[in-house]
The first five atom37 places (N, CA, C, CB, O) and aatype in JSON, in Angstrom:
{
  "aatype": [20, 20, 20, 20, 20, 20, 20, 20, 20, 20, 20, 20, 20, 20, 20, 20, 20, 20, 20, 20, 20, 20, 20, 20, 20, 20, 20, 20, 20, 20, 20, 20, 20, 20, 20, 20, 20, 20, 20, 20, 20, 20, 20, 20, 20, 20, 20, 20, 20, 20, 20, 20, 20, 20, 20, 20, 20, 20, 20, 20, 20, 20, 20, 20, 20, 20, 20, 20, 20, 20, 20, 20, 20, 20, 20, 20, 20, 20, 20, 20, 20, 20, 20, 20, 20, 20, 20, 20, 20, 20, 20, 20, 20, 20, 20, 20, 20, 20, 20, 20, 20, 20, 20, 20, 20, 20, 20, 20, 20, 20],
  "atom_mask": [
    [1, 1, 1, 1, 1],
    [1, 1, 1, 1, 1],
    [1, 1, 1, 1, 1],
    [1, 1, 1, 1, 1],
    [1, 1, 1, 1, 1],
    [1, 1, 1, 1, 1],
    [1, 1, 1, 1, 1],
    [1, 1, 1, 1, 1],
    [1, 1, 1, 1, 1],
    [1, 1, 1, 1, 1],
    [1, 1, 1, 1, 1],
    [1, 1, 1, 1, 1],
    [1, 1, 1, 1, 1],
    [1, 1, 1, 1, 1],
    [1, 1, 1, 1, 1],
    [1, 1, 1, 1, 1],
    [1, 1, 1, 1, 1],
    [1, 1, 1, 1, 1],
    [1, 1, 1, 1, 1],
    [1, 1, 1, 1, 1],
    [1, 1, 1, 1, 1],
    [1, 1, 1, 1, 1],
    [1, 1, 1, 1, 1],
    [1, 1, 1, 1, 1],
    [1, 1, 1, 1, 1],
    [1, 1, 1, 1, 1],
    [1, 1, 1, 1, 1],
    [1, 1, 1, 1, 1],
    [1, 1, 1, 1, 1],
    [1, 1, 1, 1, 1],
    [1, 1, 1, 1, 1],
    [1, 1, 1, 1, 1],
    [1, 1, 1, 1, 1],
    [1, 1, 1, 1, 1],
    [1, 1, 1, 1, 1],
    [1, 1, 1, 1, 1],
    [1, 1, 1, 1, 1],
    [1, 1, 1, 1, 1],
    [1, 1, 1, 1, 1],
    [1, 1, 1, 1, 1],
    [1, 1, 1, 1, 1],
    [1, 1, 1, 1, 1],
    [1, 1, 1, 1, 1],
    [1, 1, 1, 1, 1],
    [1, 1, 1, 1, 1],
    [1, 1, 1, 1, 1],
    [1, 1, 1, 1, 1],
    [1, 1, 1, 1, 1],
    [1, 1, 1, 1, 1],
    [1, 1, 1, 1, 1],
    [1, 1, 1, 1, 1],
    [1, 1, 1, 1, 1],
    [1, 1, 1, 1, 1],
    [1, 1, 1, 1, 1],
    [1, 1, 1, 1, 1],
    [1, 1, 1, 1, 1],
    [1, 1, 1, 1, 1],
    [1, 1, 1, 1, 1],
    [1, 1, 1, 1, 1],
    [1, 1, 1, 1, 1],
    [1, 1, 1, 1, 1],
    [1, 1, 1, 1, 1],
    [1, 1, 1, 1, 1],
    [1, 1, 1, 1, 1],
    [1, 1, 1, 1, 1],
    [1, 1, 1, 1, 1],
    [1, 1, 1, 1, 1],
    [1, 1, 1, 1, 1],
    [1, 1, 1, 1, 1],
    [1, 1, 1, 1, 1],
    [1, 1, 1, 1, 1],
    [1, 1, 1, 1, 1],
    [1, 1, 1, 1, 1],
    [1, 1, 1, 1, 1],
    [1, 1, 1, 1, 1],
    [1, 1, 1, 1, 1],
    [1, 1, 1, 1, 1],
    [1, 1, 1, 1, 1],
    [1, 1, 1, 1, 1],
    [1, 1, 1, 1, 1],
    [1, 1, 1, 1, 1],
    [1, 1, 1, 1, 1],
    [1, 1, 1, 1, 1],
    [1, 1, 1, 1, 1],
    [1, 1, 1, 1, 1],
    [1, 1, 1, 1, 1],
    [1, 1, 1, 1, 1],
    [1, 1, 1, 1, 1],
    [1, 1, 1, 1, 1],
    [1, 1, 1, 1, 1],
    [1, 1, 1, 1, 1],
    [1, 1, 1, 1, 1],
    [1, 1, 1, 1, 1],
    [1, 1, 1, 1, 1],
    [1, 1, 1, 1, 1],
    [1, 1, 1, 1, 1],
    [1, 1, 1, 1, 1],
    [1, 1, 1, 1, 1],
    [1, 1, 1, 1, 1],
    [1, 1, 1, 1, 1],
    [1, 1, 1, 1, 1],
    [1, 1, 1, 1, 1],
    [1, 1, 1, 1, 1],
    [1, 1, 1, 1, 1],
    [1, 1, 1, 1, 1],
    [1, 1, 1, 1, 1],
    [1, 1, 1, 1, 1],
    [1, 1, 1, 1, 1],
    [1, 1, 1, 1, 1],
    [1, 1, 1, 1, 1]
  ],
  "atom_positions": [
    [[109.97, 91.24, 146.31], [108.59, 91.65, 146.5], [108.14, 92.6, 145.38], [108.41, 92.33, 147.86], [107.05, 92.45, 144.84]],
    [[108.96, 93.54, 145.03], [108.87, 94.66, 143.66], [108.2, 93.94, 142.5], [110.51, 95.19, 143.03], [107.18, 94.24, 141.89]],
    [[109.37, 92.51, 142.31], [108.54, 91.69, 140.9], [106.96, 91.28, 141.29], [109.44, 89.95, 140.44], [106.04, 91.46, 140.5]],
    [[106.81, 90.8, 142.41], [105.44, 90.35, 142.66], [104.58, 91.63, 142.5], [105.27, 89.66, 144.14], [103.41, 91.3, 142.71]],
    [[104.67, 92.91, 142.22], [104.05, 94.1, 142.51], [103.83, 94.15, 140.47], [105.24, 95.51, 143.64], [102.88, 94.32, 139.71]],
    [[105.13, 93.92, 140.33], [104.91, 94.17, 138.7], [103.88, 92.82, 138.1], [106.72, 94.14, 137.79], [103.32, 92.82, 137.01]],
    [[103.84, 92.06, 138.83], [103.12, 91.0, 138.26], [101.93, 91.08, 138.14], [103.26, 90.01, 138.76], [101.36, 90.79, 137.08]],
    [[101.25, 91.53, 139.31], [100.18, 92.01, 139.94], [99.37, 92.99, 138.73], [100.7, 92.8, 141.34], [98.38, 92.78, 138.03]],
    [[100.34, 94.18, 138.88], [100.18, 94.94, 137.53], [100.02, 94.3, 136.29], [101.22, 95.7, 137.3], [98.85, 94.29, 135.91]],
    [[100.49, 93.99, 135.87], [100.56, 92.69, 134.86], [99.52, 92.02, 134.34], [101.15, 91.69, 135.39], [99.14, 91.98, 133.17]],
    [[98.99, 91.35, 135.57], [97.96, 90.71, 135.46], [96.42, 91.79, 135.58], [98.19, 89.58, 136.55], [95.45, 91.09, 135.3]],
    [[96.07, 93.01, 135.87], [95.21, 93.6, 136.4], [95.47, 94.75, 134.77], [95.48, 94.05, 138.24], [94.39, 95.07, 134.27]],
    [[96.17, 95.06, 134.36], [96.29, 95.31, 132.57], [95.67, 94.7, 131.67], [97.46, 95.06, 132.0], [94.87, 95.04, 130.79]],
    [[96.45, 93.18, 132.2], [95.68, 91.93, 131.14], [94.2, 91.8, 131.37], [96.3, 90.27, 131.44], [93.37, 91.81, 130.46]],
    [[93.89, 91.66, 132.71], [91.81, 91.71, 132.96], [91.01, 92.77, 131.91], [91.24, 92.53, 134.94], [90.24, 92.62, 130.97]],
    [[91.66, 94.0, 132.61], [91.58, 95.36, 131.85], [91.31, 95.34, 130.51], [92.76, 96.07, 131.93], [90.25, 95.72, 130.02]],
    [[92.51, 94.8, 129.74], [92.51, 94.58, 128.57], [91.6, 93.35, 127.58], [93.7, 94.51, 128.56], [91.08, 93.33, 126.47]],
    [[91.74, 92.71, 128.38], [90.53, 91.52, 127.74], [88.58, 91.99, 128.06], [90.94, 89.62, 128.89], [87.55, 91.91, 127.4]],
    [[88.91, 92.42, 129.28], [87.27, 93.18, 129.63], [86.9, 93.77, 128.32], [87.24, 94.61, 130.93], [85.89, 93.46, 127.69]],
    [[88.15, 95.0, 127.84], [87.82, 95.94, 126.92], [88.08, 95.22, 125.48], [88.67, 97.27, 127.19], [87.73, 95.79, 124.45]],
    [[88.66, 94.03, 125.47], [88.5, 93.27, 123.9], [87.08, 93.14, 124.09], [89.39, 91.59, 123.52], [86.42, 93.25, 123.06]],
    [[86.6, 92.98, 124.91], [85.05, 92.27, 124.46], [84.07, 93.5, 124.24], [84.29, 91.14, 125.84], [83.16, 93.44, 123.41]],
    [[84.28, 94.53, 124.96], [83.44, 95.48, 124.58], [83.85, 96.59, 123.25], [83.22, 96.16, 125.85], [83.01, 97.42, 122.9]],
    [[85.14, 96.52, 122.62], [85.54, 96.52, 121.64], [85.12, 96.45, 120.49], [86.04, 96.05, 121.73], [85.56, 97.13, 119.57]],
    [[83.81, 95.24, 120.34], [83.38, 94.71, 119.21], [84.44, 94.54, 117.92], [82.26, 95.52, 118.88], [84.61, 95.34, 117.0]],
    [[84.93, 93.59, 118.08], [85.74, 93.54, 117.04], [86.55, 95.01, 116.73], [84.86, 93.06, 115.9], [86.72, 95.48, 115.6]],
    [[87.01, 95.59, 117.99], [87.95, 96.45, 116.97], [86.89, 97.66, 116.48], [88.6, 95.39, 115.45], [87.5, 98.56, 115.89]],
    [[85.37, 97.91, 116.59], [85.03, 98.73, 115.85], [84.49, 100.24, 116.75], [84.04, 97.98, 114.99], [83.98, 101.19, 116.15]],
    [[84.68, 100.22, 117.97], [84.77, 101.26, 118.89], [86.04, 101.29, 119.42], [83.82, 101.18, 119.9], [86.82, 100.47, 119.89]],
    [[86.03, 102.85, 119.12], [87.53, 103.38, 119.17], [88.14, 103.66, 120.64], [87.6, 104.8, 118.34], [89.34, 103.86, 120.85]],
    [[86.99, 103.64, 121.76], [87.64, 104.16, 122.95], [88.21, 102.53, 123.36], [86.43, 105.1, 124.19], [89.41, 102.29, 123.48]],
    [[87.2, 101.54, 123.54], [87.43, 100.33, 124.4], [88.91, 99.75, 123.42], [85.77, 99.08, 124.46], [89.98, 99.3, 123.82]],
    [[88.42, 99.97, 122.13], [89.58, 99.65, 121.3], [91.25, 99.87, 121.93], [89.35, 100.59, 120.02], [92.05, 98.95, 122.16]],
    [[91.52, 101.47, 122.15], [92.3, 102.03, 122.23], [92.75, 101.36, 124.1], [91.85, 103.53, 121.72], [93.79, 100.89, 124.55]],
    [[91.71, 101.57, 124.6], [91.85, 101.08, 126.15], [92.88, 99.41, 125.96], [89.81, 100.76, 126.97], [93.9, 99.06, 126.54]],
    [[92.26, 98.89, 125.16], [92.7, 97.64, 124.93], [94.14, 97.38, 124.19], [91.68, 97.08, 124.23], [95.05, 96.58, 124.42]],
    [[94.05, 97.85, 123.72], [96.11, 98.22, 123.01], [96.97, 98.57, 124.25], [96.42, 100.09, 121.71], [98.05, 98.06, 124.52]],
    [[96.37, 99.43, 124.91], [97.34, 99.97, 125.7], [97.74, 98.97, 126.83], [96.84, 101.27, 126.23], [98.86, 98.56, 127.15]],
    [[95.96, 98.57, 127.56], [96.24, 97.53, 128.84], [97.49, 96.97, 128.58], [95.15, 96.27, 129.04], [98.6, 97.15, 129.07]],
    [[96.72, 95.72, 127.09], [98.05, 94.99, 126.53], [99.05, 95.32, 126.23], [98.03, 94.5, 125.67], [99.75, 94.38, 125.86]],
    [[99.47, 96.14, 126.21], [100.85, 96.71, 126.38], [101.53, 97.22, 127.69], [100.88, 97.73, 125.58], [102.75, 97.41, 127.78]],
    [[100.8, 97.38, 128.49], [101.16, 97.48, 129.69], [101.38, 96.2, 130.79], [100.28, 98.3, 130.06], [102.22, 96.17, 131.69]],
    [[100.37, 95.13, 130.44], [100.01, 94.16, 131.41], [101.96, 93.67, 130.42], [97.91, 92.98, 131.28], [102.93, 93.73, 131.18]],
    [[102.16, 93.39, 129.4], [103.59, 92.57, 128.42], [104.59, 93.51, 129.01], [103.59, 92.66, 126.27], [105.46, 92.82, 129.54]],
    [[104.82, 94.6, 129.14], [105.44, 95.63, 129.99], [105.84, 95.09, 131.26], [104.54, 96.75, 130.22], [106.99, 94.83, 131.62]],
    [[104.8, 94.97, 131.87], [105.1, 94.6, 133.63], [105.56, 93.68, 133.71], [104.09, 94.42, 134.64], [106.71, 93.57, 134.14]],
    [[104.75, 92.55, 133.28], [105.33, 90.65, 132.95], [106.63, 90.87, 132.0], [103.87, 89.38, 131.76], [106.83, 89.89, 131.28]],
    [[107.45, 91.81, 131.85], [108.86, 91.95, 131.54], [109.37, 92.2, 132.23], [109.28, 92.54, 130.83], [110.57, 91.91, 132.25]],
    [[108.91, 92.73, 132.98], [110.01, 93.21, 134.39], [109.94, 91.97, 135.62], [109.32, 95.01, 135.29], [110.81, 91.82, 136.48]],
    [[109.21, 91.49, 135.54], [108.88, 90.12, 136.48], [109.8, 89.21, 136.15], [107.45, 89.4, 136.28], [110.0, 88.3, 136.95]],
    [[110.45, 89.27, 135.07], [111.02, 88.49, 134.37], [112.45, 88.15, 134.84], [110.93, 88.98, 133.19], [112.99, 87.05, 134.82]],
    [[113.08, 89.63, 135.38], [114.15, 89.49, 135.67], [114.82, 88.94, 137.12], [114.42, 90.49, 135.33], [115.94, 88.98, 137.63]],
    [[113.15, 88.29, 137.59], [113.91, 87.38, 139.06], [113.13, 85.82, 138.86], [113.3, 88.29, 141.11], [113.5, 84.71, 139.23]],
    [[111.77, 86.29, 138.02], [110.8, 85.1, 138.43], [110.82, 84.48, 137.56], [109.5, 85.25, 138.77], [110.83, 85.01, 136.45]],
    [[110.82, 82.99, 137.71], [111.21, 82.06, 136.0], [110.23, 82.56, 135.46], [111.17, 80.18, 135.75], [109.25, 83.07, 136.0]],
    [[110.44, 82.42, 134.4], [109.28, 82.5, 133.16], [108.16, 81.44, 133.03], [110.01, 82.4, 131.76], [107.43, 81.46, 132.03]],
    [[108.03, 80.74, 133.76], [106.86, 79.51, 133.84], [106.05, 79.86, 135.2], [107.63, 77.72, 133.98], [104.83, 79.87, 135.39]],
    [[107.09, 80.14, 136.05], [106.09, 80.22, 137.13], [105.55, 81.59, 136.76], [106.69, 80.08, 138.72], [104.46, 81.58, 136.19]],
    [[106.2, 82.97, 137.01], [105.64, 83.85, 136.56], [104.26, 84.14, 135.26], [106.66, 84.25, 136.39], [103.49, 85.1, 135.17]],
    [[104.36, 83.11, 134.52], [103.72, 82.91, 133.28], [102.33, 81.69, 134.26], [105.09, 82.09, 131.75], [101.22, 82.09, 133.89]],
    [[102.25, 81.12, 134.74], [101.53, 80.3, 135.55], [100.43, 81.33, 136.6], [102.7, 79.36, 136.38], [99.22, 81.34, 136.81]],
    [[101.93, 82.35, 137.24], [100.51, 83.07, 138.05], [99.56, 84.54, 136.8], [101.42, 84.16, 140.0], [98.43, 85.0, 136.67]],
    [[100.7, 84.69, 136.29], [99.67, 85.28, 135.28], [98.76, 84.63, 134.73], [100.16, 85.77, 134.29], [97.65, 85.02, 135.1]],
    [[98.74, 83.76, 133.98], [97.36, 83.19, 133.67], [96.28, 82.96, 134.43], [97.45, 82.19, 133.26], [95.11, 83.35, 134.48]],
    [[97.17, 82.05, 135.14], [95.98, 81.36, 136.67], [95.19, 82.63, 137.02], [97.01, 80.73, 138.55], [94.06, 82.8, 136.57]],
    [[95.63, 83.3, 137.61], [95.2, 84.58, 138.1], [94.25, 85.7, 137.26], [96.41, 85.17, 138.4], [93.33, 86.23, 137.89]],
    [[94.45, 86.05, 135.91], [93.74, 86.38, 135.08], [92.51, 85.59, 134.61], [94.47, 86.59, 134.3], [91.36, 85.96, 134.35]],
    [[93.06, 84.47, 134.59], [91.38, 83.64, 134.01], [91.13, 83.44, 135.33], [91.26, 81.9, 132.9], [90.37, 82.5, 135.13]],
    [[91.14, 83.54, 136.61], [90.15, 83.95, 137.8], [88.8, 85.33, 137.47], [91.35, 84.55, 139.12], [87.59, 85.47, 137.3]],
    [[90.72, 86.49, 137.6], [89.72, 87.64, 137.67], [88.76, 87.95, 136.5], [90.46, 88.84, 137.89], [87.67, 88.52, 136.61]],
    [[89.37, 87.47, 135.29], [88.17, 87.84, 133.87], [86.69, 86.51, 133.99], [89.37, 87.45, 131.73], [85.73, 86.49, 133.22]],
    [[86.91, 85.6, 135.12], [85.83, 85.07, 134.94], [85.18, 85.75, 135.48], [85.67, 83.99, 135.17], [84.13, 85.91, 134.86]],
    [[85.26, 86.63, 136.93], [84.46, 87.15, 137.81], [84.21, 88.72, 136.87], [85.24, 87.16, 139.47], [83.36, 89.44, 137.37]],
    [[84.59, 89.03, 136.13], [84.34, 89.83, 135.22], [83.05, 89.85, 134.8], [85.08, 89.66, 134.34], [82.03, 90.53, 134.97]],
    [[83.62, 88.41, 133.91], [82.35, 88.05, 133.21], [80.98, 87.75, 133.85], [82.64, 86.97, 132.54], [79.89, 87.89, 133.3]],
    [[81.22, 87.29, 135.2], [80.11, 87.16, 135.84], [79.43, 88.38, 136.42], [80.34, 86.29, 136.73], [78.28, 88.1, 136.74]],
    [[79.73, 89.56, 136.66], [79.77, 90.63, 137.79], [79.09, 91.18, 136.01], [81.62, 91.36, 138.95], [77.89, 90.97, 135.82]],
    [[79.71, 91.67, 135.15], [79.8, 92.62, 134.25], [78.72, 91.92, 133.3], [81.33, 92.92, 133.69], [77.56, 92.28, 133.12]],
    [[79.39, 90.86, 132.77], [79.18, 90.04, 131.48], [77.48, 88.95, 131.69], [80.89, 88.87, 131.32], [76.63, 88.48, 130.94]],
    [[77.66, 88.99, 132.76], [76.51, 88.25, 133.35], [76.77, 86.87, 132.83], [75.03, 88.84, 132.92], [75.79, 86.49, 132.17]],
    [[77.77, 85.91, 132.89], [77.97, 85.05, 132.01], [78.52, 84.36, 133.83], [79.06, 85.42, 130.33], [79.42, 84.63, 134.63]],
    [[77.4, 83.44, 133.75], [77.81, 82.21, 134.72], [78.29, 81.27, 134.73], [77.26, 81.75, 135.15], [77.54, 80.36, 134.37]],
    [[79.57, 80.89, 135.07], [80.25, 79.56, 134.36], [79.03, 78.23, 135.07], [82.4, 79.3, 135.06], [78.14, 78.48, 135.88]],
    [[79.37, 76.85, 134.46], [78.72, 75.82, 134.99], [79.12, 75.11, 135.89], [78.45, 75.14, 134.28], [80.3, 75.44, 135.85]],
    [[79.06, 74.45, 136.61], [79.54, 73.45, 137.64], [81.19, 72.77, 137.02], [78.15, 72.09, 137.78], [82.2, 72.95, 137.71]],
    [[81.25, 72.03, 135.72], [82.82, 72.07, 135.42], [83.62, 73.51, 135.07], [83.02, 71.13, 134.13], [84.83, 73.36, 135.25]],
    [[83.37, 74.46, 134.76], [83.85, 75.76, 134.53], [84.69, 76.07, 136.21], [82.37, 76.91, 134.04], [85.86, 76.41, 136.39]],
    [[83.61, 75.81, 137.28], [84.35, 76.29, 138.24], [85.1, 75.17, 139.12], [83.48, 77.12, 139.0], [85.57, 75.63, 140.16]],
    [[85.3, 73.93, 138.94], [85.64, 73.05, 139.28], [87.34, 73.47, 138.42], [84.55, 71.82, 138.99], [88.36, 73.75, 139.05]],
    [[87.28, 73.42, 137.23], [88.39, 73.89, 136.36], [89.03, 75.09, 137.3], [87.81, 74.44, 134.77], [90.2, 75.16, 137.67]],
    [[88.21, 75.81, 137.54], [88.86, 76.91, 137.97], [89.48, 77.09, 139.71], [87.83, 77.93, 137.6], [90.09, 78.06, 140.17]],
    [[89.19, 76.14, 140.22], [89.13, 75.69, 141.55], [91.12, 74.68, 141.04], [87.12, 74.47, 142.01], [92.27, 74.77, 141.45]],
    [[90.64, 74.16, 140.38], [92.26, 73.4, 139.88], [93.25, 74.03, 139.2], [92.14, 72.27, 138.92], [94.4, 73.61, 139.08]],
    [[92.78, 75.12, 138.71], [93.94, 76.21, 137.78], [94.63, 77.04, 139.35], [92.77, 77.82, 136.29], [95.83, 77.06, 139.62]],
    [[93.52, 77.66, 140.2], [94.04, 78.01, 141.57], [95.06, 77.51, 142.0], [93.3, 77.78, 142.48], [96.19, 77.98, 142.11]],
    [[94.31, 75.8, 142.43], [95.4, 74.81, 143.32], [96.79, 74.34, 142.22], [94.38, 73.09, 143.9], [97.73, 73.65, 142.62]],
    [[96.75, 74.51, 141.77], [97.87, 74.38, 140.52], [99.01, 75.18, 141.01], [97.35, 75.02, 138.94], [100.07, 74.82, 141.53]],
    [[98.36, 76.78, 140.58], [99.27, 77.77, 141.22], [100.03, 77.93, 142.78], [98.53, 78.79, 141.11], [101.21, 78.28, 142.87]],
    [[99.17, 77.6, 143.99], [99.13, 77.54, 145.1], [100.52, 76.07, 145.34], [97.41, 77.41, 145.51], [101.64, 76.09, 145.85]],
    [[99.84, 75.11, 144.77], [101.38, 74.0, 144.65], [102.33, 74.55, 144.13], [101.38, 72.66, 143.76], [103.27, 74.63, 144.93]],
    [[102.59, 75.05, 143.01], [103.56, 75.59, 142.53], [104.42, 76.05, 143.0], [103.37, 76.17, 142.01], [105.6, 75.71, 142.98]],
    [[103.41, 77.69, 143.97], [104.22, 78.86, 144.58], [104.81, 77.85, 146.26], [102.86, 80.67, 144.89], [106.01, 77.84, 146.52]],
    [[103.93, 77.2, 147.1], [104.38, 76.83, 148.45], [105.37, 75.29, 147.7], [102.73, 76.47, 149.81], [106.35, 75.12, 148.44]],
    [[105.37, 74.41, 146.73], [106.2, 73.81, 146.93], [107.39, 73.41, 145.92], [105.63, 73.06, 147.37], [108.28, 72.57, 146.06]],
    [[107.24, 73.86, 145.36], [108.08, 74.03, 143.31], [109.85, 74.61, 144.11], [106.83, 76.32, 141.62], [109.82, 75.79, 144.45]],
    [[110.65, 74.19, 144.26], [111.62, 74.9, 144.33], [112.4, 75.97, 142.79], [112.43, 73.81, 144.92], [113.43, 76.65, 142.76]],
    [[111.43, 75.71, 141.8], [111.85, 76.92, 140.83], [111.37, 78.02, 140.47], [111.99, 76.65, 139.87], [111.45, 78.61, 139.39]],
    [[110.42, 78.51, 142.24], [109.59, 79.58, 141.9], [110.39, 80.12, 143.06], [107.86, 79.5, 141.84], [110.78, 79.49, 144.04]],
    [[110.63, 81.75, 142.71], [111.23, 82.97, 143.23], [110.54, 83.43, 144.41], [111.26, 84.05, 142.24], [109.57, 84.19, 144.41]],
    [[111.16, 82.87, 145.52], [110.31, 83.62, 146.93], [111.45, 84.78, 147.49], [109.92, 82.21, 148.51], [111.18, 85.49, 148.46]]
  ]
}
């Protein structure tokens, strides 16, 4: 359960960190900048420690899946950026992807 906690972390670094790439501007404001080094270094941090029970695919599967959830709702909440009818259809299948994976994959760490 600990790795699923670091993952979690992991993934909520990585949102963090991509939120603040975009407000970043290229690198040319120093706070979002700095926010953004670190997330990313923290979210690669945690997803190292996940590492040492959860394969590296599945673990690498719910990180993504899970991040391009929460940075879409980001983008929508924050960014004002509404995906289109295939955007969330995509994203409806990146979910169920994960969800097969975790209930029936016997090479994911329960």
């Amino acid at each position: 359960m600990k790795n699923y906690i670091f993952l979690l972390l992991a993934i909520l670094f990585e949102t963090i960190a991509t939120s603040m790439l975009k407000t970043s501007e290229q690198f040319t404001k120093p706070v979002p900048s700095i926010v953004t080094i670190l997330c990313y270094a923290g979210a690669f941090y945690f997803l190292s420690l996940t590492l040492k029970t959860i394969p590296v695919g599945i673990a690498y599967a719910i990180w993504s899946a899970v991040g391009i959830v929460l940075i879409t709702l980001v983008g929508i909440f924050v960014f004002k950026q509404v995906p289109d009818l295939p955007a969330i259809i995509g994203l409806l299948l990146i979910i169920a992807g994960v969800i097969i994976i975790n209930v029936f994959s016997k090479t994911s760490a329960h």
